[in-house]
Each structure stands twice: as structure tokens, then as C-alpha cells.
Tab-separated table of C-alpha atoms in Angstrom:
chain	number	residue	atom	x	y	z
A	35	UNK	CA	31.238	-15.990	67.013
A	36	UNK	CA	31.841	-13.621	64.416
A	37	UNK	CA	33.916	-14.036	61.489
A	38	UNK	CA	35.024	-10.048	61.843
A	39	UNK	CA	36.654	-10.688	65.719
A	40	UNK	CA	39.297	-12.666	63.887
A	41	UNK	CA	40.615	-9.770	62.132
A	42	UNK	CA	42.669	-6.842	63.399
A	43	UNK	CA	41.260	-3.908	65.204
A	44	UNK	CA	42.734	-1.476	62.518
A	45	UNK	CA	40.574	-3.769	59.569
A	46	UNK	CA	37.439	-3.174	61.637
A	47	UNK	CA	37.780	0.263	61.245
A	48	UNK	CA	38.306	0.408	58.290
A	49	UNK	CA	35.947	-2.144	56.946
A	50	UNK	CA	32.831	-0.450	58.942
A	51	UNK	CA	32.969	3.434	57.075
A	52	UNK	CA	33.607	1.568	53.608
A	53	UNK	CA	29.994	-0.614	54.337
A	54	UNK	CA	28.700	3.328	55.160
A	55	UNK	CA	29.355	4.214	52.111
A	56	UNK	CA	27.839	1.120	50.510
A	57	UNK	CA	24.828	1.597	51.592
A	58	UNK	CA	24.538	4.773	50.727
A	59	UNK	CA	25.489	4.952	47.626
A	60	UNK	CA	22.969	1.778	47.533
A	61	UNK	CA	20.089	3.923	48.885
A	62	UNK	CA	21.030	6.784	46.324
A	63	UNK	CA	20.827	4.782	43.390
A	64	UNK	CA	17.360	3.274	44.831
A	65	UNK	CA	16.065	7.190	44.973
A	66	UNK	CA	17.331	7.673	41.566
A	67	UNK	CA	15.903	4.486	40.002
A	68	UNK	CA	12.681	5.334	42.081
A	69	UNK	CA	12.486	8.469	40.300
A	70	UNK	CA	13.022	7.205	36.854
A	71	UNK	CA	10.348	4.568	37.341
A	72	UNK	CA	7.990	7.492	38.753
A	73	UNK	CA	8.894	9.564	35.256
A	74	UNK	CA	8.589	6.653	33.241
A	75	UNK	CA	5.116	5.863	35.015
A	76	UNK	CA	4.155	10.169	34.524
A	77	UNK	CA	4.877	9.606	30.605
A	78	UNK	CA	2.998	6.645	30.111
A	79	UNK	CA	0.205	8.153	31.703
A	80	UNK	CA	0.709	11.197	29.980
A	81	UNK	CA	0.719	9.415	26.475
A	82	UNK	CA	-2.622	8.958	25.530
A	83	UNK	CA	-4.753	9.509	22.121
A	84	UNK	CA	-4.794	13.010	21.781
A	85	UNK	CA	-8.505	13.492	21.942
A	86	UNK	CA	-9.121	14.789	18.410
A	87	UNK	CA	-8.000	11.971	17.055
A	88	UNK	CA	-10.910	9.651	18.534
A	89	UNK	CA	-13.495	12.754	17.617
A	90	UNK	CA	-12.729	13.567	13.802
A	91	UNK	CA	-11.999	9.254	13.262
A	92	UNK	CA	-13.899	8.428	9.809
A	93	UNK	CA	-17.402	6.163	10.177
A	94	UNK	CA	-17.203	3.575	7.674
A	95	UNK	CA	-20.503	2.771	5.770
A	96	UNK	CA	-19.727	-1.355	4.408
A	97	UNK	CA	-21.746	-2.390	1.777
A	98	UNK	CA	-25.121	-3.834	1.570
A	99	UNK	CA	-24.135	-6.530	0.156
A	100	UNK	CA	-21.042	-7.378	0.962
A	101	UNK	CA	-20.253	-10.441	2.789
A	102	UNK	CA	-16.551	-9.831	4.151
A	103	UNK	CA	-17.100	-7.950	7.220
A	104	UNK	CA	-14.323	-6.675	9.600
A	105	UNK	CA	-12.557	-8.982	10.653
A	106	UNK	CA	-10.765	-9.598	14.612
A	107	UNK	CA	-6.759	-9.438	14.176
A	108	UNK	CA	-5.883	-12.567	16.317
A	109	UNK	CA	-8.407	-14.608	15.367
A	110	UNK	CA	-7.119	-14.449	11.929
A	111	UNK	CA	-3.344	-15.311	12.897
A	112	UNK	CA	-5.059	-18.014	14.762
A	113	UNK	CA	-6.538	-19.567	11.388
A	114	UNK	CA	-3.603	-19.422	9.686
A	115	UNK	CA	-0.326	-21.169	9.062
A	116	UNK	CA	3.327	-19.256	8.120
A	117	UNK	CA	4.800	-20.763	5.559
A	118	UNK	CA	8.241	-19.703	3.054
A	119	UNK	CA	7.345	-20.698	-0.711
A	120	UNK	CA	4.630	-22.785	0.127
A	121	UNK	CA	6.283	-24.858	2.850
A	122	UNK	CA	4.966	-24.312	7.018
A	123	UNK	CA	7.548	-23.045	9.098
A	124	UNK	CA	8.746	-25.295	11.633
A	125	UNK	CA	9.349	-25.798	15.232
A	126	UNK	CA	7.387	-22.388	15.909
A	127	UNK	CA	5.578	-21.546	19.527
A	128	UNK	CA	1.588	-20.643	19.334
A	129	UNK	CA	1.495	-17.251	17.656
A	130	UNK	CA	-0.320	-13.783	18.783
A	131	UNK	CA	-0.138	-10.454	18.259
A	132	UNK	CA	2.776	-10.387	20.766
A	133	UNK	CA	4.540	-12.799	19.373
A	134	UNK	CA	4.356	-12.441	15.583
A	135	UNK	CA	7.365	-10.143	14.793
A	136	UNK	CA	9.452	-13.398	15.626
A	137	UNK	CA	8.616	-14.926	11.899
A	138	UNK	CA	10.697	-12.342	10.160
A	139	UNK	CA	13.566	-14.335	10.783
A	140	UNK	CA	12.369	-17.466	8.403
A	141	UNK	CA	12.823	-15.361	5.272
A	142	UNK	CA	14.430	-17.410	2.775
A	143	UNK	CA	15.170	-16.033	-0.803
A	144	UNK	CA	10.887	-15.406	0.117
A	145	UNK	CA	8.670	-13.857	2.703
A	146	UNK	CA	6.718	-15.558	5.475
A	147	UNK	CA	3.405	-15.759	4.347
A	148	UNK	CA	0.162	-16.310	6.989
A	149	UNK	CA	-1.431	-18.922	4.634
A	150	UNK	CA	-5.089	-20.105	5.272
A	151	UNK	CA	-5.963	-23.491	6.887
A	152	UNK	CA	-8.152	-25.299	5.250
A	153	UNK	CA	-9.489	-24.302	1.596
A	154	UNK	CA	-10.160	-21.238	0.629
A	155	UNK	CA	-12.116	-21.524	-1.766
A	156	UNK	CA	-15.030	-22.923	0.200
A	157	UNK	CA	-14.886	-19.966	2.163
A	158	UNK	CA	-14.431	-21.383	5.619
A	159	UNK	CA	-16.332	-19.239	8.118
A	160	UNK	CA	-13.955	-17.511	9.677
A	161	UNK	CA	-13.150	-15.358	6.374
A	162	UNK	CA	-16.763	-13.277	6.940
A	163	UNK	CA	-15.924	-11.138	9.916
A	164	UNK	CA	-18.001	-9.326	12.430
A	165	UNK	CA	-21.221	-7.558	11.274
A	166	UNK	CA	-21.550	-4.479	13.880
A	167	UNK	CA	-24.535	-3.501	15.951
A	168	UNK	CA	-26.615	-0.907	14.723
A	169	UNK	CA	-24.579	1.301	16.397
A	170	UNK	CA	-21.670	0.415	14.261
A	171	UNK	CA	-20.091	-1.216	17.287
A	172	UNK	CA	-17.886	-4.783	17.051
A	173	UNK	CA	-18.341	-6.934	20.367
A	174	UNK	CA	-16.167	-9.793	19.367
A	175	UNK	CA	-13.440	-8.650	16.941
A	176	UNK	CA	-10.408	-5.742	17.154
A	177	UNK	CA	-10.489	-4.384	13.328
A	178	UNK	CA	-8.839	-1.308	13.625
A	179	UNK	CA	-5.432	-0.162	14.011
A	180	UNK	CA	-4.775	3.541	14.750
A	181	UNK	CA	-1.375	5.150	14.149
A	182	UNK	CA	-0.669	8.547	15.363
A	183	UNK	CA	3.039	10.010	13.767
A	184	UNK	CA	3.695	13.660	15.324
A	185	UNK	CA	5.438	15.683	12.165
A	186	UNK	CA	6.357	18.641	14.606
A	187	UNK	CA	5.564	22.146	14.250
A	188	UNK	CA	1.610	21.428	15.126
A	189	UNK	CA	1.369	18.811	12.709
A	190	UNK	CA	-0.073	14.937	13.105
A	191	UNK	CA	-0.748	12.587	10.835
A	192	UNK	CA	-3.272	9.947	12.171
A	193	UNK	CA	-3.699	6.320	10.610
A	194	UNK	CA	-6.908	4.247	10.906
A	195	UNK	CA	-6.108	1.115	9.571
A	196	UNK	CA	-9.154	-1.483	8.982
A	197	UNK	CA	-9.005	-5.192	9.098
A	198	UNK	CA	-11.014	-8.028	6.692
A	199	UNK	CA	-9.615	-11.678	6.751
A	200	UNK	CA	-10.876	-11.762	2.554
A	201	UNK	CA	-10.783	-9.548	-0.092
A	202	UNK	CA	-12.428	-10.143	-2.975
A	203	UNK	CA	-11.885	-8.979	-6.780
A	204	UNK	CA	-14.000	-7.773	-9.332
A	205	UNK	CA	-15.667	-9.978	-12.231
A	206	UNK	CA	-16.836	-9.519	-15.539
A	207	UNK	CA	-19.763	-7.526	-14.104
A	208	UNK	CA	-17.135	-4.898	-13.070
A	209	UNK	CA	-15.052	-4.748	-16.368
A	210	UNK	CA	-15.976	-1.392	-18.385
A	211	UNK	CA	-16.754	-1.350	-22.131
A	212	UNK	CA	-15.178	-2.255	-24.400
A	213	UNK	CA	-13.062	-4.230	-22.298
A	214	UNK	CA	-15.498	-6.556	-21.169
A	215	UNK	CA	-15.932	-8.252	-24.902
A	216	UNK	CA	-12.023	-9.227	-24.610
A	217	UNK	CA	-12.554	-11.126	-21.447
A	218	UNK	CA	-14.158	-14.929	-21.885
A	219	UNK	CA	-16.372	-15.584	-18.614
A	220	UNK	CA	-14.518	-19.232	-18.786
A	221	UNK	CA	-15.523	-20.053	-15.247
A	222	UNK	CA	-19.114	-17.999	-15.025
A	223	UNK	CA	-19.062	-14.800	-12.851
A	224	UNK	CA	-15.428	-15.994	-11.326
A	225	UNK	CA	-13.684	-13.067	-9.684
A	226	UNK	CA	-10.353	-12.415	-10.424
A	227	UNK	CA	-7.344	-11.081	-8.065
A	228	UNK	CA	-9.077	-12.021	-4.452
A	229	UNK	CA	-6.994	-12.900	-1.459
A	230	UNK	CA	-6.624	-13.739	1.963
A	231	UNK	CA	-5.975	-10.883	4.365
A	232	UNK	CA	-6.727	-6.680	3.779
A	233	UNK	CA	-5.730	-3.925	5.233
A	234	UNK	CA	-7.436	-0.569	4.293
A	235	UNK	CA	-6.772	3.058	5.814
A	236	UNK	CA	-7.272	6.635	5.670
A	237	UNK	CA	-5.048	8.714	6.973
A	238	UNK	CA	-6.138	12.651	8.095
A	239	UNK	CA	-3.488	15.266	9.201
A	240	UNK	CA	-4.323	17.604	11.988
A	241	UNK	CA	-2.379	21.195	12.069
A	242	UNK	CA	-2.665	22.244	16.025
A	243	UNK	CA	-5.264	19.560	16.992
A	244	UNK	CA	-7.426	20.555	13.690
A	245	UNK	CA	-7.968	18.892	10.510
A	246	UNK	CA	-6.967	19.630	7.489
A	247	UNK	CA	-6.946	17.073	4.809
A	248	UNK	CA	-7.819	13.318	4.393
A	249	UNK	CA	-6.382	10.469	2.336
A	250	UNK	CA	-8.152	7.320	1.024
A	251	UNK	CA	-6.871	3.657	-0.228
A	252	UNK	CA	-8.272	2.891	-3.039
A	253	UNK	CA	-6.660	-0.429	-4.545
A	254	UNK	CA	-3.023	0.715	-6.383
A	255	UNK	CA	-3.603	4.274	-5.321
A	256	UNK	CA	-6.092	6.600	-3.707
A	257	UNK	CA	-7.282	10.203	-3.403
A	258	UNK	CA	-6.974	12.964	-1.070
A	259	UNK	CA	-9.095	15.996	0.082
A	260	UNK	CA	-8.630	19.163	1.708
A	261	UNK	CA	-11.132	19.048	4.972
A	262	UNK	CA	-13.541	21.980	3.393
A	263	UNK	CA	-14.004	19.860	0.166
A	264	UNK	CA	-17.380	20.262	-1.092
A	265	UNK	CA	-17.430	16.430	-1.782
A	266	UNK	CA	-16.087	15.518	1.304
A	267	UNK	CA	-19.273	14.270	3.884
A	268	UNK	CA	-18.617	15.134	7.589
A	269	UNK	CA	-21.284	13.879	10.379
A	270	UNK	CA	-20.726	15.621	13.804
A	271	UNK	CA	-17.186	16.471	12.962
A	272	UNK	CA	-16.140	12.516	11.340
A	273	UNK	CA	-15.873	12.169	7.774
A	274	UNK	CA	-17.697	9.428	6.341
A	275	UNK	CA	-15.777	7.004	4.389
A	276	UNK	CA	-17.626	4.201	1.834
A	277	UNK	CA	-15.831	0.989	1.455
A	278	UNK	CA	-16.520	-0.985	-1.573
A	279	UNK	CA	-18.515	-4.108	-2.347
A	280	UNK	CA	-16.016	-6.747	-1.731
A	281	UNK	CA	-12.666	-5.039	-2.126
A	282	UNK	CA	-13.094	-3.001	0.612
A	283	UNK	CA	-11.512	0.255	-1.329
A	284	UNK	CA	-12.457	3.135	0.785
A	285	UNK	CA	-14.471	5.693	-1.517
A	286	UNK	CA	-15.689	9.389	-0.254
A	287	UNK	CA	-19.239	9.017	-1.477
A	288	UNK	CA	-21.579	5.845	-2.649
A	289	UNK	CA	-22.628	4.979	-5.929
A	290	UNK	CA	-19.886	3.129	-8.816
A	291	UNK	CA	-16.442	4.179	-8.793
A	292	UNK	CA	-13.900	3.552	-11.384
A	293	UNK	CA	-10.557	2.575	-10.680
A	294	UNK	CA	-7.109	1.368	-12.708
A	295	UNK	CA	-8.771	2.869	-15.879
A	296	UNK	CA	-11.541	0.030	-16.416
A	297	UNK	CA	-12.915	-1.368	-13.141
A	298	UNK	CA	-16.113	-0.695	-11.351
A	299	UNK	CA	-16.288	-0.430	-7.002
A	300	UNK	CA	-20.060	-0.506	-5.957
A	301	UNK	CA	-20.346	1.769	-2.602
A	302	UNK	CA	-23.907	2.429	-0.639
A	303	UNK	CA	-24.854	3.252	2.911
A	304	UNK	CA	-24.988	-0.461	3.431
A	305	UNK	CA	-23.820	-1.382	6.999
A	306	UNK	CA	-22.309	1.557	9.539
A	307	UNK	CA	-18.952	0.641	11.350
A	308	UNK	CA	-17.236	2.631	13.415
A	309	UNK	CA	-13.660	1.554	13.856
A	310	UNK	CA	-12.565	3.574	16.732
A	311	UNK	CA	-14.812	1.797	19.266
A	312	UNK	CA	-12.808	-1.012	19.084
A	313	UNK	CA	-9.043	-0.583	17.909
A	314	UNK	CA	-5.706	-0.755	18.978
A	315	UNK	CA	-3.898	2.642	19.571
A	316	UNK	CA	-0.061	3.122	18.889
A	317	UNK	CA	2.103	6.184	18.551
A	318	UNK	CA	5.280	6.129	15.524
A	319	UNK	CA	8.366	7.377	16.376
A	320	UNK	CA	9.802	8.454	12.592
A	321	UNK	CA	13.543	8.883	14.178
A	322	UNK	CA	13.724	5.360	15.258
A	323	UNK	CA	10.934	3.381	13.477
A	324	UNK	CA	9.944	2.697	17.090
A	325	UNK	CA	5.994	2.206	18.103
A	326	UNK	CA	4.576	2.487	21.173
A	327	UNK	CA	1.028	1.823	23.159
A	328	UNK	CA	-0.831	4.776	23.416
A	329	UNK	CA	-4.506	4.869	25.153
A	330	UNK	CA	-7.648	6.604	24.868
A	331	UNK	CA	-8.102	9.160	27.485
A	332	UNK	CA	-9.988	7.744	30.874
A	333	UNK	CA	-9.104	4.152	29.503
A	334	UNK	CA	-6.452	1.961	31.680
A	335	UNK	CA	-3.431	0.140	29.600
A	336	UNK	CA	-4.363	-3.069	28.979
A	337	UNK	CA	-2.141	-4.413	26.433
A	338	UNK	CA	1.177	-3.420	24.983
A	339	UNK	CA	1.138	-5.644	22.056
A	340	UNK	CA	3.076	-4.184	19.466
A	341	UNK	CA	4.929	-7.292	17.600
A	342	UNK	CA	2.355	-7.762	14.970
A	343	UNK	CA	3.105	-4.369	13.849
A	344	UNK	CA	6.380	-4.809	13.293
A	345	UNK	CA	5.767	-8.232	11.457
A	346	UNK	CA	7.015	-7.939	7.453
A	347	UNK	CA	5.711	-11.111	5.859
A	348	UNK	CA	2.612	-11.035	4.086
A	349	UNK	CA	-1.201	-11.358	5.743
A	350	UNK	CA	-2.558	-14.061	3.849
A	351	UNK	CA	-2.028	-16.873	0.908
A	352	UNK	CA	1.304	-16.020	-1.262
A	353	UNK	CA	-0.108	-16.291	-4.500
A	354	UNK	CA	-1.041	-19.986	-6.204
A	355	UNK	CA	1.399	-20.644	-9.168
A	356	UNK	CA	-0.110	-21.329	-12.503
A	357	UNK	CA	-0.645	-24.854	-12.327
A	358	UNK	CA	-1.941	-24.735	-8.924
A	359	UNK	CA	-5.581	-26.383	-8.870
A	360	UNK	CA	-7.273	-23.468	-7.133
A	361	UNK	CA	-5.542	-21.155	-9.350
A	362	UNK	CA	-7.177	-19.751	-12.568
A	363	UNK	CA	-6.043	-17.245	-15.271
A	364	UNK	CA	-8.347	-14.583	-17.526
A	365	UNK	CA	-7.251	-15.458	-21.070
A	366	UNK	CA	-5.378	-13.087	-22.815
A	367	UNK	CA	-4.846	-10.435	-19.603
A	368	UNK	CA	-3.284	-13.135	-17.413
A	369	UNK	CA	-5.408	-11.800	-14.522
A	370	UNK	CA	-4.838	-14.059	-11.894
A	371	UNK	CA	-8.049	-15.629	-9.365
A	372	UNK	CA	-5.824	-15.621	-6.529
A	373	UNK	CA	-3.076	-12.737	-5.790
A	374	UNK	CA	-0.849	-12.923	-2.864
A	375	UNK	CA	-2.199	-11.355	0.616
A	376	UNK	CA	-1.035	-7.395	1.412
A	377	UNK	CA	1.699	-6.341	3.981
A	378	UNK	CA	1.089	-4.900	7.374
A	379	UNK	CA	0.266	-1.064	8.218
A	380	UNK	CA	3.750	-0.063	8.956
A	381	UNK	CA	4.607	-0.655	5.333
A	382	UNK	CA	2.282	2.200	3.993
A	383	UNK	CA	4.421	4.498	4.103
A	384	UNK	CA	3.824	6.224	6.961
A	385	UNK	CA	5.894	9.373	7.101
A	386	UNK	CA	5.264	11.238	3.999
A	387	UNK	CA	5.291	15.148	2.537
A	388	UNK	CA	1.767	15.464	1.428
A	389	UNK	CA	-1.605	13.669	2.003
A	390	UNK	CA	-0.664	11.162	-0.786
A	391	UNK	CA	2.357	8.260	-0.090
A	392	UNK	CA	5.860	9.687	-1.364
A	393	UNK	CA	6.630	6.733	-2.990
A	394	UNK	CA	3.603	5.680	-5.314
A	395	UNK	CA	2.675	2.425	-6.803
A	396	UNK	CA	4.534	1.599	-9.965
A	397	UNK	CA	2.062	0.437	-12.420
A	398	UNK	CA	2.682	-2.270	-15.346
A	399	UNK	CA	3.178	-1.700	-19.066
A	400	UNK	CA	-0.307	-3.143	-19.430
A	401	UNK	CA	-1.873	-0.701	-17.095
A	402	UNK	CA	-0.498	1.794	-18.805
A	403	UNK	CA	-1.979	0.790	-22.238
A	404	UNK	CA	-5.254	-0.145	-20.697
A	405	UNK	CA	-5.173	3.675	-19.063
A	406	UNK	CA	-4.571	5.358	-22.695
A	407	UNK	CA	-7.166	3.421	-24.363
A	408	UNK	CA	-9.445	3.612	-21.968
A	409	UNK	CA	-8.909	7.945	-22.126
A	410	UNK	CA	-9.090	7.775	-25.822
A	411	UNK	CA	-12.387	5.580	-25.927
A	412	UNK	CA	-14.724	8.082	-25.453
A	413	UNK	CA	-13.871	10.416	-27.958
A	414	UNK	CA	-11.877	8.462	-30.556
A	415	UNK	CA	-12.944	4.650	-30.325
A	416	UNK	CA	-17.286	4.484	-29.221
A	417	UNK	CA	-19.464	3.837	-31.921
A	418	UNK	CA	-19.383	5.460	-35.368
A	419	UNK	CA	-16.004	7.192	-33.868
A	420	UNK	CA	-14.364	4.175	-34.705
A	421	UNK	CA	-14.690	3.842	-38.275
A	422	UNK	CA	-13.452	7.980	-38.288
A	423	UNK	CA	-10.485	7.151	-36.156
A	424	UNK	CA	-9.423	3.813	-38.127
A	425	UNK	CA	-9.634	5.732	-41.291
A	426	UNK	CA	-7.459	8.683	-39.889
A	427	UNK	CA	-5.081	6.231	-37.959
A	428	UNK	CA	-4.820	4.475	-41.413
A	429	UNK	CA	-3.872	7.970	-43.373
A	430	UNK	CA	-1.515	8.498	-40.583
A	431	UNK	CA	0.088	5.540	-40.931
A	432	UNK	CA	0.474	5.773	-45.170
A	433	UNK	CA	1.945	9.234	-44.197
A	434	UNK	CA	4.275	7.674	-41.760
A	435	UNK	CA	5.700	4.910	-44.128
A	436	UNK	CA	5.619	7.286	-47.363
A	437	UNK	CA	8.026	9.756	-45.016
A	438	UNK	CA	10.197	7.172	-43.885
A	439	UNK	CA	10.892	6.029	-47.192
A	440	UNK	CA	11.391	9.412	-48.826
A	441	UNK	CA	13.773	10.063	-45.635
A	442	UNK	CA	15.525	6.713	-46.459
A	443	UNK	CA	15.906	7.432	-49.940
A	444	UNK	CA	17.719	11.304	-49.411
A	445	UNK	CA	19.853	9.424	-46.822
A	446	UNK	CA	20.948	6.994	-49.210
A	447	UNK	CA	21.865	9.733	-51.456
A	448	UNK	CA	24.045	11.499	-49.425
A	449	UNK	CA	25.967	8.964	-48.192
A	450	UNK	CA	26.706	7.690	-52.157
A	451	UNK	CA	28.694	10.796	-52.747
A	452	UNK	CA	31.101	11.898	-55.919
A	453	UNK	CA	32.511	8.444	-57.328
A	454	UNK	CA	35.870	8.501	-58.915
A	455	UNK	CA	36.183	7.592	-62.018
A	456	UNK	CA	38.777	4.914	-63.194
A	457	UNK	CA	38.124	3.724	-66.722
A	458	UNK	CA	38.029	6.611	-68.430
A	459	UNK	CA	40.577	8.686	-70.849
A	460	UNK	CA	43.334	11.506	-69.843
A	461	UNK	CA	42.334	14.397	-71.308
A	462	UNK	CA	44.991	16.825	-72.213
A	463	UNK	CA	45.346	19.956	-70.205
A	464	UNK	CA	45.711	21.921	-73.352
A	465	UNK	CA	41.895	21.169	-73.968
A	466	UNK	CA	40.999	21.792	-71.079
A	467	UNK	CA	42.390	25.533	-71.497
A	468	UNK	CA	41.090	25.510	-75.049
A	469	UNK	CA	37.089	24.303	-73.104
A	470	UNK	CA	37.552	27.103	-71.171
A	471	UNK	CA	38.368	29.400	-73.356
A	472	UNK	CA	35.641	29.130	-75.284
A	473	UNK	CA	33.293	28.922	-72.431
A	474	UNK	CA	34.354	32.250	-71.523
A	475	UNK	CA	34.679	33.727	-75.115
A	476	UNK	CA	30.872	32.528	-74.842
A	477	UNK	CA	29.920	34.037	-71.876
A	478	UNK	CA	31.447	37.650	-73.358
């Protein structure tokens, strides 16, 4: 029997329009969340790669000789330990690229930092990379990172961030003259300022699905060029982009390239790579700081992994104190073998005014000396130049000291004054009439 022929005939009634309206307020808010899952689904779909992105993405040429190919994303979190000044992290779940955004709460006075398993300095296999087909293709490994940030009026800026699991530092080999005879080769051809982890870009800005102008990373800085630059190399519509021996620098043509002043990047058409073929797509939201998953076109979404991106520890080794044993130091320039590892893509800045970051590197008082030398060498400090330019410096300098002594000495002087004087006599005022009487009688 049922529980509503216990109640009164007037509760019935009343009881069965309120259940009407129930369920139909229950079937309106199904149509309505039907419709916002429909309009979510039509934006998803409709927020793909815009295709010029995927047809003007650079080709990367990797050097001949270079050993540290591109290297898969996950496979390096998977070789690597997080660990806050020098000490693992505990009590964590298995890490991915889904996962890894969760370490940014373990800063302590320090940032998480993925350190290597194993030592590094017997370069463990895993540290090589991926060596593409001769197509330039990657079967095996994700390397690439694209970024798309929509600036309005027409205007995107597009980020193609590339992946190694090692970077590694110039040697003496690399050091430019005269510099080189100041640095001891203590530990034979050792490189100096290598670490764990890399992440390279270029960054091109497209004005109404065209583009206009394309940035590089070169090391502390980079450089930029409008699209119709004469030394800018386009194939089929892609620039072509050189990445150094080693360092992975990305250079607009091959041959040596100097950088911070004094250092040598060796680029040739070594080894072609092209990143887009296999790459993660994501599209920056500057209001919010928000990314999403964004797909080729004709390509089904796969993955929505995004947490990596937003991870803001550091992609390799923090760097080896001084009296670390794999730690070594270049006499006298306290260049360090091992630096710390970089930060992740969404630290490079990416919403700026021009082609170059807003915000550049600040560079060190000793960078700043090297730079001036190194300008001056040519013309004031190479050869028989020298011996011109000690002598003048030397004149210059007797000048300098003579001056400030001269400049002392008139200082002095004025500050000394009129002195009072105490000991001597009174002398009558009737004299002093008398003085200048005859000073003017003398005059006449």
C-alpha cells in the first residue's frame, strides 16, 4: 500500500502539481546543461592550431657533431628525482606530465629541482636524445612544445619550444683571444657551465595569419628579424633555424657565432629536425595565465596534459656547491662545470611588446668588463696596439694624478682663507691717516 493513501485528499493535490513542476524544471535544466556541454564540445572542436602556425614552424638543422639530441619530455621526468637543496622530496606519487605541477608546493626557502639519477658525469644514456629520420621526424620522443598567445587586433605570437635532457658548455676551444691565455686548461678540454635539462625556442609573430618577424634564444639573450631579412633562410615558407654544437643556442645561419662578448657556438647543416611533427600544442590565455590543449587540424584530442607547463621548479641538477666532488671551478673567472638546470617555457616571458622579451637578462659586473674589453681589443689592445695604448693610458693617467693634485692644492687654498692676526702691535689711527695721506699725495 502506498505511503501517499495515508495522507489527506487535500495533500494529494497538492503534493502531485508541486512534483509537475519538479520535473520540469528538472528536464529544463537537463536541456540547458545539454546545451552547454554541446557549446563546450563546438569550442573544443573549434580550437585547433591555426594552420599557419604548423606551415611557417622553423626546421631545425642540429649539429654534426653534436651528441645531445632532442630529447622525449616524460622520459626525462621519468629519470629524474625532485629534490629542495639537495634533499628528494618525499612521500610523492609516480610523476608525468599530468601530474608535475603538484611539486610547486615543496618550495622551501629553494625551488624543486628534477635532479638526475645516477651520475652525470658518466653520461648515462638517457641524456643523448632521439636522432630523427632523415626526414627530420622523432618516432619515440615528444621534443617540442608549441605555444600560441593571440595579442588581438590580427596579431599571434607562436612559441616552439625544443627539448634536450643535456646541455653542454663551451671549453677552452671556444674562449676568444686574448681571453683564452687567462684560462688554465686544469682538467684538459673540461667544459664549463653544462647542465641537466634545456629548453630552447623561437618565437615568430603572425599579423592576420602572416608572418612578420622571428626571435631566437641564444644563451643570455638572442636576436630577432623582420621576416624579409636578407639573412633570414626560408625553405617552402619555414625559416631555418641552426642550433649550436652542444648548447643548443638557436643561430639563423651556420658557421661560428660569438656570444657574451668572448665565446664561440659552432652551427652546420648537421642533422635536420623538424619539431612540429611531433609536439604538444597549447593555446595562452594572457588575462588569466590559463593554458589550454589545442590540436592540429584533422587530428583527434588525445591528451590534455597541461601540468608540466605550469610546473616552476627547475628541469635538471640545481647547481653542485663548491666543494661538491663533481663540481669544478675555472681559476680566476670562477666559471663553474656544472650550473643549475633552466625553468620551464611559461617562464620566457611570453607576452611581450616587441620580438625581443620585455624584461631582459641582467648581466654581471664581470660580463660587463669582459664586453668592454673585448670591444676595445681590436683596435686598442692586438698586437703592436698594445704597446701604443699602454703608453697613452700611461700619459693619461700622469695627466689624471698631476690634475687632481693641482685641483687639491687650489682647494686647499681657498678653504685657508684671511687669518687674523693676534700677536701683533696697535697701530695708531693717526698713522693710519698720515699712510694714507701720503699714498694719495703720491698718487697726485
Amino acid at each position: 500500500m502506498a505511503r501517499s493513501e495515508f495522507l489527506p485528499f487535500s495533500w494529494r493535490n497538492l503534493l502531485i502539481p508541486l512534483l509537475g513542476v519538479q520535473l520540469s524544471a528538472a528536464l529544463s535544466i537537463s536541456a540547458d546543461n545539454s546545451r552547454h556541454d554541446s557549446t563546450s564540445t563546438s569550442r573544443k572542436i573549434e580550437k585547433t592550431v591555426p594552420d599557419y602556425v604548423t606551415l611557417h614552424a622553423p626546421l631545425v638543422w642540429l649539429h654534426s657533431q653534436d651528441p645531445f639530441r632532442p630529447a622525449d619530455i616524460l622520459e626525462h621526468v621519468r629519470h629524474t628525482t625532485p629534490m629542495v637543496h639537495m634533499e628528494p622530496v618525499r612521500g610523492l606519487p609516480q610523476l608525468d606530465l599530468d601530474n608535475l605541477a603538484l611539486l610547486n608546493k615543496y618550495w622551501n626557502n629553494g625551488p624543486v629541482a628534477l635532479t638526475a639519477n645516477g651520475d652525470i658525469t658518466k653520461l648515462p644514456t638517457w641524456l643523448f636524445g632521439e636522432t630523427p629520420d632523415e626526414s627530420g621526424k622523432l618516432h619515440n620522443a615528444t621534443s617540442c612544445v608549441i605555444i600560441t598567445v593571440d595579442r588581438g587586433s590580427g596579431d599571434l605570437d607562436a612559441f616552439y619550444f625544443y627539448f634536450y635532457s643535456y646541455d653542454q658548455g663551451a671549453n677552452i676551444t671556444q674562449v676568444l683571444p686574448p681571453m683564452n691565455s687567462l684560462i688554465e686548461d686544469t682538467e684538459h678540454g673540461m667544459h664549463f657551465g653544462d647542465h641537466v635539462g634545456d629548453w630552447e625556442h623561437n618565437m615568430i609573430r603572425f599579423h592576420n595569419g602572416n608572418p612578420t618577424g622571428i626571435y631566437y634564444s641564444q644563451h643570455s639573450s638572442g636576436s630577432a628579424y623582420k621576416w624579409d631579412d636578407k639573412d633570414l633562410s626560408v625553405e617552402n615558407g619555414r625559416p631555418l633555424v641552426y642550433s649550436a654544437w652542444g648548447s643548443h643556442a638557436n643561430w639563423v645561419s651556420p658557421g661560428d657565432h660569438v656570444h657574451d662578448s668572448v665565446l664561440l657556438d659552432y652551427c652546420d647543416a648537421g642533422q635536420l629536425w623538424d619539431p612540429v611533427s611531433s609536439a604538444y600544442f597549447y593555446d595562452f590565455n594572457s588575462d588569466t595565465s590559463r593554458l589550454t590543449s589545442i590540436f592540429p587540424p584533422g587530428t583527434e584530442a588525445s591528451t590534455n596534459l597541461t601540468s608540466f607547463l605550469y610546473y616552476s621548479g627547475i628541469w635538471g641538477d640545481f647547481q653542485y656547491p663548491d666543494n661538491h666532488p663533481r663540481q669544478k671551478i675555472v681559476p680566476y673567472f670562477g666559471l663553474k662545470r656544472y650550473v643549475s638546470g633552466p625553468t620551464g617555457p611559461t617562464t620566457k616571458q611570453l607576452v611581450r611588446k616587441g620580438l625581443f622579451p620585455d624584461h631582459p637578462e641582467t648581466k654581471s659586473l664581470l660580463q660587463w668588463g669582459v664586453g668592454i674589453f673585448m670591444s676595445l681589443y681590436p683596435c686598442c689592445f692586438r698586437g703592436w696596439r698594445a704597446w701604443i695604448s699602454g703608453i697613452v693610458f700611461i700619459g693619461v693617467l700622469v695627466c689624471l694624478i698631476l690634475g687632481i693634485k693641482r685641483s687639491l692644492k687650489w682647494f686647499r687654498s681657498q678653504n685657508e682663507g684671511y687669518k687674523k692676526i693676534s700677536n701683533g702691535e696697535d697701530i695708531p689711527l693717526r698713522d693710519l691717516e698720515y699712510t694714507e695721506d701720503v699714498s694719495l699725495h703720491h698718487h697726485d
